[in-house]
Coordinates of C-alpha atoms in Angstrom, one line a residue:
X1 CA -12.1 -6.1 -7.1
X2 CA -8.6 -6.5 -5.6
X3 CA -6.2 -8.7 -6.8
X4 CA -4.5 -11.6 -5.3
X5 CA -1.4 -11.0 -6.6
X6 CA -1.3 -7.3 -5.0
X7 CA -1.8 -9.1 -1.6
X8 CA 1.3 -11.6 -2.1
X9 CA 3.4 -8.4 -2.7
X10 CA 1.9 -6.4 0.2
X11 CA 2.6 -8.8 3.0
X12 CA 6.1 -10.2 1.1
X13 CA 8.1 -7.3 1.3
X14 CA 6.1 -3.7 1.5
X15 CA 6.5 -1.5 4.4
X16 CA 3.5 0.9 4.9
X17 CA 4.7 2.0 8.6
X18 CA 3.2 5.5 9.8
X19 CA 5.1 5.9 12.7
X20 CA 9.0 5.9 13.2
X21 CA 10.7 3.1 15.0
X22 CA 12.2 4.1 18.4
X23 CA 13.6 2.3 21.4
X24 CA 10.6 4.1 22.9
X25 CA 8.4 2.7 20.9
X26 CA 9.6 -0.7 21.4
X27 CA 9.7 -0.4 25.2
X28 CA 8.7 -2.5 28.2
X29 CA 5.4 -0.8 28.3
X30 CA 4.3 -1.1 25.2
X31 CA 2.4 -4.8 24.6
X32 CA 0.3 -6.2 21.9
X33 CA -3.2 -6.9 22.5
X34 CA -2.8 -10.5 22.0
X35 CA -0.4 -12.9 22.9
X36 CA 1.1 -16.3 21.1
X37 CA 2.8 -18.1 24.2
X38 CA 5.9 -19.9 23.5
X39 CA 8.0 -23.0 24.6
X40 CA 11.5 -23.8 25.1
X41 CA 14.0 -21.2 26.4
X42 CA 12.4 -18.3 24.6
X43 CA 12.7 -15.3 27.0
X44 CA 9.2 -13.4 27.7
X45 CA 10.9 -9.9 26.0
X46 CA 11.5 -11.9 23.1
X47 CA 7.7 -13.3 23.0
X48 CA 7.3 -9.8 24.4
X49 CA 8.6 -8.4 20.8
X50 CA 7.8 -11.2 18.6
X51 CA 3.9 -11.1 19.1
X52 CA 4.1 -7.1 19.0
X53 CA 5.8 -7.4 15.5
X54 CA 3.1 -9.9 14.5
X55 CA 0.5 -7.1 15.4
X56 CA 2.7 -4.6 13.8
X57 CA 2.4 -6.6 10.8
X58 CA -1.1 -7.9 10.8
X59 CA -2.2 -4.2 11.1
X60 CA 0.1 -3.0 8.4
X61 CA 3.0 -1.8 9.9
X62 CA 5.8 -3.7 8.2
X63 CA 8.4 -1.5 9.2
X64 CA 7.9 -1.5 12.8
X65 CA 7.4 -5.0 12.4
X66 CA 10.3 -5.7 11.2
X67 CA 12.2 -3.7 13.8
X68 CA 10.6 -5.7 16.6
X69 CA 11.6 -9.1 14.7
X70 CA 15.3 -7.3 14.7
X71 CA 15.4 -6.9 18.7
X72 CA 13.4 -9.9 19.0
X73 CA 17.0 -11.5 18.0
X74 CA 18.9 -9.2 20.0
X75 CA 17.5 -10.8 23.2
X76 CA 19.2 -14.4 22.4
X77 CA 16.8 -17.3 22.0
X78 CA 13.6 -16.2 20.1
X79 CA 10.5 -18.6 18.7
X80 CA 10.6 -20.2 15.2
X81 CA 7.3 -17.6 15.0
X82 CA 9.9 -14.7 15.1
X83 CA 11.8 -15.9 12.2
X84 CA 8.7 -16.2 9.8
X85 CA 7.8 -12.9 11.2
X86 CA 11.2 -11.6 9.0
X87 CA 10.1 -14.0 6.2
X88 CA 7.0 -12.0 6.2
X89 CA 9.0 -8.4 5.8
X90 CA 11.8 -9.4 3.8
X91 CA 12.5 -6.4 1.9
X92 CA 14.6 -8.9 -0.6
X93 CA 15.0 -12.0 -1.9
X94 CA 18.0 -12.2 0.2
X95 CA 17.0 -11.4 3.2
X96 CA 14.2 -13.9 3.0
X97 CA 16.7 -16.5 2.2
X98 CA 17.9 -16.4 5.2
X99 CA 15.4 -16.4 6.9
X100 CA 13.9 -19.1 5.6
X101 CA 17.4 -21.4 6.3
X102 CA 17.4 -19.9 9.7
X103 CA 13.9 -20.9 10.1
X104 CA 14.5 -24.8 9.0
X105 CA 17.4 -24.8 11.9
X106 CA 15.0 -23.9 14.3
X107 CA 12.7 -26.1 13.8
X108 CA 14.4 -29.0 13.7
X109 CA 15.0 -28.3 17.7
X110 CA 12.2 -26.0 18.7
X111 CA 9.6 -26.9 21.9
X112 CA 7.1 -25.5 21.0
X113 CA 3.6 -25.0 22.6
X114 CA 0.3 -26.2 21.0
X115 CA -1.0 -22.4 19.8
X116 CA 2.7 -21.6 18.4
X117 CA 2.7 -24.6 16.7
X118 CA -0.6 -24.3 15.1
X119 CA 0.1 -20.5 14.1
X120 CA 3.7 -21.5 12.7
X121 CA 2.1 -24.1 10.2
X122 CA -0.8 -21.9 9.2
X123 CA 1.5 -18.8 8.5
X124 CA 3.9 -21.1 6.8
X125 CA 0.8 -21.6 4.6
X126 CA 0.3 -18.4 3.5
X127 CA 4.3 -18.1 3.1
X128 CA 3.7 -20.8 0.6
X129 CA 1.0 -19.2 -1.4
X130 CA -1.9 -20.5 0.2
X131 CA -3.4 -17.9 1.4
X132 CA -7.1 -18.6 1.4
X133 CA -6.2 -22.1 2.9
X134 CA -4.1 -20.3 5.9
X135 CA -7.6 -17.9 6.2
X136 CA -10.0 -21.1 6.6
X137 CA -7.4 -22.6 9.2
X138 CA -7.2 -19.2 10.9
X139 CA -11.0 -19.3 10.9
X140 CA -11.5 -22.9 11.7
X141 CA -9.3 -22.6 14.8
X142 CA -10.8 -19.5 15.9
X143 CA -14.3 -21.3 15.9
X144 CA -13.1 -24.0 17.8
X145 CA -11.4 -21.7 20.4
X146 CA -13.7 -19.0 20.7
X147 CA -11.0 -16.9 22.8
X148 CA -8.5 -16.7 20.3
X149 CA -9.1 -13.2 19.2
X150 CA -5.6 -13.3 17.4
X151 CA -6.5 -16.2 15.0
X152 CA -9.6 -15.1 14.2
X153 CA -7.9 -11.6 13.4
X154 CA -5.6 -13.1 11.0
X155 CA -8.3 -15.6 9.3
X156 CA -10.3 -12.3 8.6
X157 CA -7.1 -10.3 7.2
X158 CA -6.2 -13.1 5.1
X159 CA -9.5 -14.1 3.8
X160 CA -10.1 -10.0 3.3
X161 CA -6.9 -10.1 0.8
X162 CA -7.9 -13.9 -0.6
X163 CA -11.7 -12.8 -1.6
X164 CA -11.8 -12.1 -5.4
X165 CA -15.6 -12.6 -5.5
X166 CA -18.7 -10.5 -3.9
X167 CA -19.9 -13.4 -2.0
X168 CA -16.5 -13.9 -0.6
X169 CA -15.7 -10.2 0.3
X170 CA -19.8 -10.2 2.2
X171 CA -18.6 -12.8 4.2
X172 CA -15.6 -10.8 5.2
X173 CA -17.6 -7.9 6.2
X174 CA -20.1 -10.2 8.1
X175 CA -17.1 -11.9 10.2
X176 CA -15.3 -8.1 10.8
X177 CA -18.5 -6.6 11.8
X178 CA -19.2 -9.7 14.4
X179 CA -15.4 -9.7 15.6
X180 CA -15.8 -5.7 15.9
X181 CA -19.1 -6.0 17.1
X182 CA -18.4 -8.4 19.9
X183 CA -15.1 -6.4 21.0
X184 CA -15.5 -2.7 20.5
X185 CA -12.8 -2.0 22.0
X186 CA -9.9 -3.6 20.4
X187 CA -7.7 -2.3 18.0
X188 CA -7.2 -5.0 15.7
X189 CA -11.0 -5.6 15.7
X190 CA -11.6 -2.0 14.8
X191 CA -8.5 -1.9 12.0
X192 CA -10.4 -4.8 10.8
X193 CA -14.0 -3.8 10.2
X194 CA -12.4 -0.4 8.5
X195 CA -10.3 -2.4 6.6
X196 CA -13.2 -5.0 5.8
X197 CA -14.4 -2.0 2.9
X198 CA -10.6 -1.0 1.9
X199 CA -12.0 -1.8 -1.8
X200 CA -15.5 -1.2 -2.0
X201 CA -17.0 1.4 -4.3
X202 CA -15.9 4.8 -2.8
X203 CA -20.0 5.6 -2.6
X204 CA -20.7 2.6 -0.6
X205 CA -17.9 3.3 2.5
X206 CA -19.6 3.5 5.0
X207 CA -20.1 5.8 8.2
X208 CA -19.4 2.9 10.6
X209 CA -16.4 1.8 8.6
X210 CA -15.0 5.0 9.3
X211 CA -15.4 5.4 12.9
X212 CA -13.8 1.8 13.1
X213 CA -10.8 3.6 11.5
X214 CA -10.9 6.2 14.1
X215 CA -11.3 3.7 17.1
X216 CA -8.5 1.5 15.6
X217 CA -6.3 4.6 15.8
X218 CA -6.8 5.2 19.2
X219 CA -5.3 2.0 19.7
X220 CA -2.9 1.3 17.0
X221 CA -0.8 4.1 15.7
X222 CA -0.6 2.4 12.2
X223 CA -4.7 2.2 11.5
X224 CA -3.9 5.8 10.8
X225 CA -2.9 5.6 7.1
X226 CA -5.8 3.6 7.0
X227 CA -8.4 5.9 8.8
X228 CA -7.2 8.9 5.9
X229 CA -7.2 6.3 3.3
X230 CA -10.9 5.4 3.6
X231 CA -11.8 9.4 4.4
X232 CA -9.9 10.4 0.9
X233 CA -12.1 7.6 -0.9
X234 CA -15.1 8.4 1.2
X235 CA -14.9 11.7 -0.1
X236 CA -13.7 13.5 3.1
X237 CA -10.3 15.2 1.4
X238 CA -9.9 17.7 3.8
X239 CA -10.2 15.4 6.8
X240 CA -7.5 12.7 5.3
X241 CA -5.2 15.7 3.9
X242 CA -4.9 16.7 7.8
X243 CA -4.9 13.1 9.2
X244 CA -1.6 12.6 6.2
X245 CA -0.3 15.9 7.4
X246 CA -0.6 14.5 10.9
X247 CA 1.7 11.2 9.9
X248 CA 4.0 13.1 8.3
X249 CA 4.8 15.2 11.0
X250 CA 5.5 12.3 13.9
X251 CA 7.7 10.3 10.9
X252 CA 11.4 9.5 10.7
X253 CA 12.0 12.2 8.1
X254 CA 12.4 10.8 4.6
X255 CA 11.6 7.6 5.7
X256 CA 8.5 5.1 4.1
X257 CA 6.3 6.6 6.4
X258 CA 7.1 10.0 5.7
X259 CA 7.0 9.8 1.9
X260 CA 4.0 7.8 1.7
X261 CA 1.5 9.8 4.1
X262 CA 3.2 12.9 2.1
X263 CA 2.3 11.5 -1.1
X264 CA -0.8 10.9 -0.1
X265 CA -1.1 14.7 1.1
X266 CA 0.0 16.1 -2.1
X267 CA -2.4 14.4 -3.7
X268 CA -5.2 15.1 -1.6
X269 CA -4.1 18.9 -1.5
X270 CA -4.5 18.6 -5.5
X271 CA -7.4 16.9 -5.8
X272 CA -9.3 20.1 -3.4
X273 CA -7.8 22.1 -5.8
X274 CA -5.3 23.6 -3.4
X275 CA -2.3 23.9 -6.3
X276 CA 0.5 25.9 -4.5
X277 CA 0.5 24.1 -1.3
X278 CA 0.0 20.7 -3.1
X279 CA 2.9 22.4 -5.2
X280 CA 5.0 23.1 -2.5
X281 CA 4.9 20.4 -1.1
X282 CA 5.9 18.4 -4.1
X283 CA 8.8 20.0 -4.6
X284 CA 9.5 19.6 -1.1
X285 CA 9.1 15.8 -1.4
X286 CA 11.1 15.5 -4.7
X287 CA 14.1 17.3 -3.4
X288 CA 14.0 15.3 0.0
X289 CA 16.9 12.7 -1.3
X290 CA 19.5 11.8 -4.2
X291 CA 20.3 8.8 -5.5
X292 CA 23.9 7.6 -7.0
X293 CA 22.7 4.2 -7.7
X294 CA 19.2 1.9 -7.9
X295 CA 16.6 2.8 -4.8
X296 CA 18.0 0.1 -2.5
X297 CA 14.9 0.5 0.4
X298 CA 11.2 0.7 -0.4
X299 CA 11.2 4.4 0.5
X300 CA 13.7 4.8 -1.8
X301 CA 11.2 2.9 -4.3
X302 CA 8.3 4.8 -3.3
X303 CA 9.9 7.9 -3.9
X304 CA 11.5 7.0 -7.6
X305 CA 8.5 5.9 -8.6
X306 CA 5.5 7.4 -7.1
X307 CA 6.9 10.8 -5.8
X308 CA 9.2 11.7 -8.6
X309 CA 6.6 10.6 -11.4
X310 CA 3.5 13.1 -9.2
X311 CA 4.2 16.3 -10.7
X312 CA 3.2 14.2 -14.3
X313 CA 0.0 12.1 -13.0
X314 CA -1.7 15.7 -11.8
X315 CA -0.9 17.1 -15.6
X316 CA -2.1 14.7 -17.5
X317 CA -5.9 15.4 -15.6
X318 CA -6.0 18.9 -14.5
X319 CA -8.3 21.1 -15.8
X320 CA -6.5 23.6 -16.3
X321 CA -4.5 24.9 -19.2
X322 CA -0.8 23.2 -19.1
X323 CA 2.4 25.2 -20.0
X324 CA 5.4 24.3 -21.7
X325 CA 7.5 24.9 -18.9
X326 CA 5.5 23.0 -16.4
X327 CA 6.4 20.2 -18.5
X328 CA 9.8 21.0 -18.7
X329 CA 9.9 21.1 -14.3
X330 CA 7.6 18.0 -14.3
X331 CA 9.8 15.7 -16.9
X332 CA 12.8 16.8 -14.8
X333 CA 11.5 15.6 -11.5
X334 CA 10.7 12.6 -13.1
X335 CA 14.0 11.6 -14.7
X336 CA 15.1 11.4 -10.9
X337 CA 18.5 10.0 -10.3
X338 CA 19.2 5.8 -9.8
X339 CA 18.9 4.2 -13.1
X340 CA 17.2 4.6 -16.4
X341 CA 14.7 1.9 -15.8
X342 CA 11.6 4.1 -15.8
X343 CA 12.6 6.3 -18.6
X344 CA 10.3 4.8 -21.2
X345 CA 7.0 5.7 -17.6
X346 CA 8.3 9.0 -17.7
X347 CA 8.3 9.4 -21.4
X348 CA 4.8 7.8 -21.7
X349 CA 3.5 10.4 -19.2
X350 CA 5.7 13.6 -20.7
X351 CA 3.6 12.8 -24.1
X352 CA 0.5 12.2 -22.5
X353 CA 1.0 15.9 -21.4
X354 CA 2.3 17.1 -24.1
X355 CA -0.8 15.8 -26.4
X356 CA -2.9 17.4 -23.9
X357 CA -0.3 20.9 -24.0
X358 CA -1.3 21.1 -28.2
X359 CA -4.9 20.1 -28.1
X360 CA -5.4 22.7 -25.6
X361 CA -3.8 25.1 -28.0
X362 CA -6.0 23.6 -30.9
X363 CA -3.3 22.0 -32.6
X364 CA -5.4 18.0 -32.9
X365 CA -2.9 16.5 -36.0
X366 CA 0.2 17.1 -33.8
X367 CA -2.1 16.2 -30.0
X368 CA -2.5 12.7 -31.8
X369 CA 1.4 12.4 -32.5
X370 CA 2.3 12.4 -29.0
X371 CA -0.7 10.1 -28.1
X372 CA 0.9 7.6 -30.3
X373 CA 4.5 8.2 -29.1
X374 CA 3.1 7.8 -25.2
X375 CA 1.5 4.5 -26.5
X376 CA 4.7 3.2 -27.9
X377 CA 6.4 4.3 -24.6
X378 CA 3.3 2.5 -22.8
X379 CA 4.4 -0.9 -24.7
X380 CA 7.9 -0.7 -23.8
X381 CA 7.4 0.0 -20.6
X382 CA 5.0 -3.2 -20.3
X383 CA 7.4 -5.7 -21.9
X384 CA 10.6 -4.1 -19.9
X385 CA 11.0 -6.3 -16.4
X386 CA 12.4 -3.5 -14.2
X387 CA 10.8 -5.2 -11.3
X388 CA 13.3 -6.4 -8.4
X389 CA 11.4 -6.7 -5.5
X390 CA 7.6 -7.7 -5.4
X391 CA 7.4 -4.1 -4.0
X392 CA 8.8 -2.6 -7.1
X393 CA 6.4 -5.2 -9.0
X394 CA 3.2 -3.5 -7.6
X395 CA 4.4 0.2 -8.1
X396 CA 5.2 -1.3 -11.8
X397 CA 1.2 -2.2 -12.1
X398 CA 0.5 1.3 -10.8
X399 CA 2.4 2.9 -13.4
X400 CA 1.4 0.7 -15.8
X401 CA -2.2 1.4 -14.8
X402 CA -1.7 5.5 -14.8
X403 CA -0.3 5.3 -18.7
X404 CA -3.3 3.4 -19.7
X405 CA -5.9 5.2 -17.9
X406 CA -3.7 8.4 -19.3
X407 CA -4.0 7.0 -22.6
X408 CA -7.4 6.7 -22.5
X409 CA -8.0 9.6 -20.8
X410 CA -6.3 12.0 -23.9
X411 CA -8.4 9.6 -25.9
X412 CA -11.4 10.9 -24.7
X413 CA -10.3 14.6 -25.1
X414 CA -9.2 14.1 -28.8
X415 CA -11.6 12.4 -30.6
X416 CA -15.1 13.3 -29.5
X417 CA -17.0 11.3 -31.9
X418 CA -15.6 8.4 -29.7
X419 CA -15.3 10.0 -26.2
X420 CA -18.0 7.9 -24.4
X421 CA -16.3 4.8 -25.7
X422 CA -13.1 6.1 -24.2
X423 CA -14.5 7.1 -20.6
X424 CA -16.2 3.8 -20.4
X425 CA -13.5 2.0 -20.7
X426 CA -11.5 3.8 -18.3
X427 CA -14.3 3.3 -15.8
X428 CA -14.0 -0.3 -16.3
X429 CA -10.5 -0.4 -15.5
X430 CA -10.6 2.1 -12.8
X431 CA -10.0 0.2 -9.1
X432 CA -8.9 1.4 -5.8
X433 CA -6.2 2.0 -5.5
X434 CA -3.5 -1.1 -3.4
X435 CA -1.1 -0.5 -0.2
X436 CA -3.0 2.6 0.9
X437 CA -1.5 4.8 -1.5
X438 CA -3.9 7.5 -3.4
X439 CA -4.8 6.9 -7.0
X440 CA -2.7 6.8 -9.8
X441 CA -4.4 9.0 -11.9
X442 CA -5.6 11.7 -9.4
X443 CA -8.7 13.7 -10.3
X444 CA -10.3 16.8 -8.8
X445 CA -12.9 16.5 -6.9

């Protein structure tokens, strides 16, 4: 089951854009489904731009989000909506600052209509940690005004990311199948019911989920990391490994959008046993940028801590036999450039391998060794607070997750007397993966 926490850093400050910004992109033409209308002075291109960066958002799409919140401001007066929009994207503490103290000036003078008004307090809700109170308001109001698609939209997102029972999550997929159901042919309706199973079981996604992800993509460029998300865990590799390729290929280069749906790739590519293209284009990926100081943007972060660490994960799973200078290239990529905070990951990972590298060459006494020296790493790496942005907190988790399920993955492998212990244990802890991104530890299929 997913997390609430994992939510809180999703929407507060992770961008999971697939398609590049462009003044194109932002055009006259292009609309959101839905629209909040606003009071005062508030121009219609800046409504125009704040309600498409609230869809932007609400499907995903913080980047493109955020950029429409940007020129939202370069049009001159803009709704109170559009600074909580920034709130919502802040990819630091800083930033969110002042939005925040911009917000409280607006307010203070802002004529606002009756739907802005109601959508600024229950967003302001869910700014303030409340997020399965903002879902009930968004769901209340939408029962009350059966035509307002867009609150119902956001009472089902939020409620989706709120659920941490069974009963809870049902009721999610009843509401997304209804909304979808009873508008088959909009986009946020569609990114909805395919979101509604993001963490179900991989066995129990279902047919009709995924051809909400394809009707959703028609419609909104960013269900597409979503549509190869749920056809990787559907079992469908092949498909998402094209519909990644796809991303990549219309992406600002090097940006979030490119190093996450290539990630993604590379790990699909792996996982269908394809090793030299998935190889290629690893070393394509970790080569893309340098650092002289601390990742500053999340696709900076992304690539520190998810790209540079790949090369690692696949070792410390692949069948076959590991060499000694595949290590060497792997533990090199992963020292990556911007600070030593993830030294004591990488190290964890590098023994993981390298207890893998000697059981596979018989030698057990010296296998256990490095088990114990990655689980020493493992500790320091828990107890060291490297986390500076709530997006650096979740990839944090994630690597925490891959050294334990590492750990107990070399477990198994060593000491066969205990194995089924082992692998039962890492069942239990095994969970879909968060913010669209593969799994930690990937597997072949």
């Amino acid at each position: 089951m997913f997390h609430m926490e994992h939510f809180l850093l999703l929407l507060l400050g992770v961008a999971v854009a697939p398609l590049p910004c462009s003044a194109e992109f932002f055009s006259a033409d292009t609309r959101p489904q839905e629209m909040i209308v606003c009071g005062g002075e508030v121009t219609p291109e800046a409504q125009r731009l704040t309600n498409l960066g609230l869809e932007f958002f609400l499907c995903g799409d913080t980047s493109s989000a955020r950029e429409a919140f940007t020129q939202a401001d370069a049009t001159g007066n803009t709704s109170p909506l559009n600074e909580v929009g920034k709130i919502l994207c802040a990819e630091s503490k800083e930033a969110r600052a002042e939005a925040l103290a911009t917000l409280n000036e607006y307010i203070e003078n802002a004529s606002m209509t009756p739907q802005e008004e109601f959508f600024l307090k229950a967003l302001l809700l869910f700014i303030n940690g409340d997020t399965r109170g903002a879902a009930e308001e968004f769901l209340s109001h939408a029962e009350q005004y059966r035509n307002d698609r867009l609150a119902r939209a956001w009472g089902i997102l939020l409620l989706h990311y709120a659920a941490n029972d069974e009963a809870t999550q049902q009721r999610v997929l009843n509401l997304a199948s209804e909304f979808f159901t009873r508008f088959p042919e909009n986009g946020t309706a569609a990114y909805l019911r395919a979101l509604s199973e993001e963490f179900f079981p991989k066995e129990k996604i279902s047919d009709e989920a995924l051809r909400a992800a394809a009707t959703a993509t028609k419609i909104l460029p960013a269900a597409q990391m979503l549509h190869g998300h749920l056809l990787f865990r559907a079992g469908h590799a092949h498909e998402a490994a094209d519909v990644f390729h796809v991303i990549r290929g219309r992406a600002e280069k090097n940006s979030y959008a490119d190093f996450s749906a290539g990630l993604y790739e590379a790990t699909a590519l792996w996982c269908l046993g394809k090793t030299t293209a998935s190889l290629q284009l690893r070393r394509e990926l970790n080569a893309a940028i340098t650092l002289k100081a601390a990742p500053h943007t999340d696709a900076e972060r992304l690539w520190r801590w998810e790209i540079n660490s790949l090369p690692l994960r696949v070792m410390v799973t692949r069948p076959e036999r590991i060499t000694y200078t595949e290590i060497h290239a792997a533990k090199k990529a992963a020292t990556g450039q911007g600070g030593d905070d993830l030294i004591s990951y990488r190290d964890c990972l590098v023994n993981l391998v390298l207890a893998r590298y000697h059981a596979q060459k018989g030698k057990k006494g010296l296998a256990s060794q490095f088990l114990a020296k990655a689980e020493a790493d493992y500790q320091h790496f828990q107890e060291k607070k490297c986390a500076i942005t709530p997006f650096e907190l979740t990839l944090h988790t994630r690597a925490c997750q891959a050294c334990e399920l590492g750990i107990l993955t070399v477990r198994a492998e060593l000491f066969q007397t205990t194995s089924e212990t082992w692998k039962e244990r890492k069942a239990e802890l095994e969970k879909p993966a968060s913010l669209l991104l593969p799994p930690v530890l990937p597997e072949r299929f």
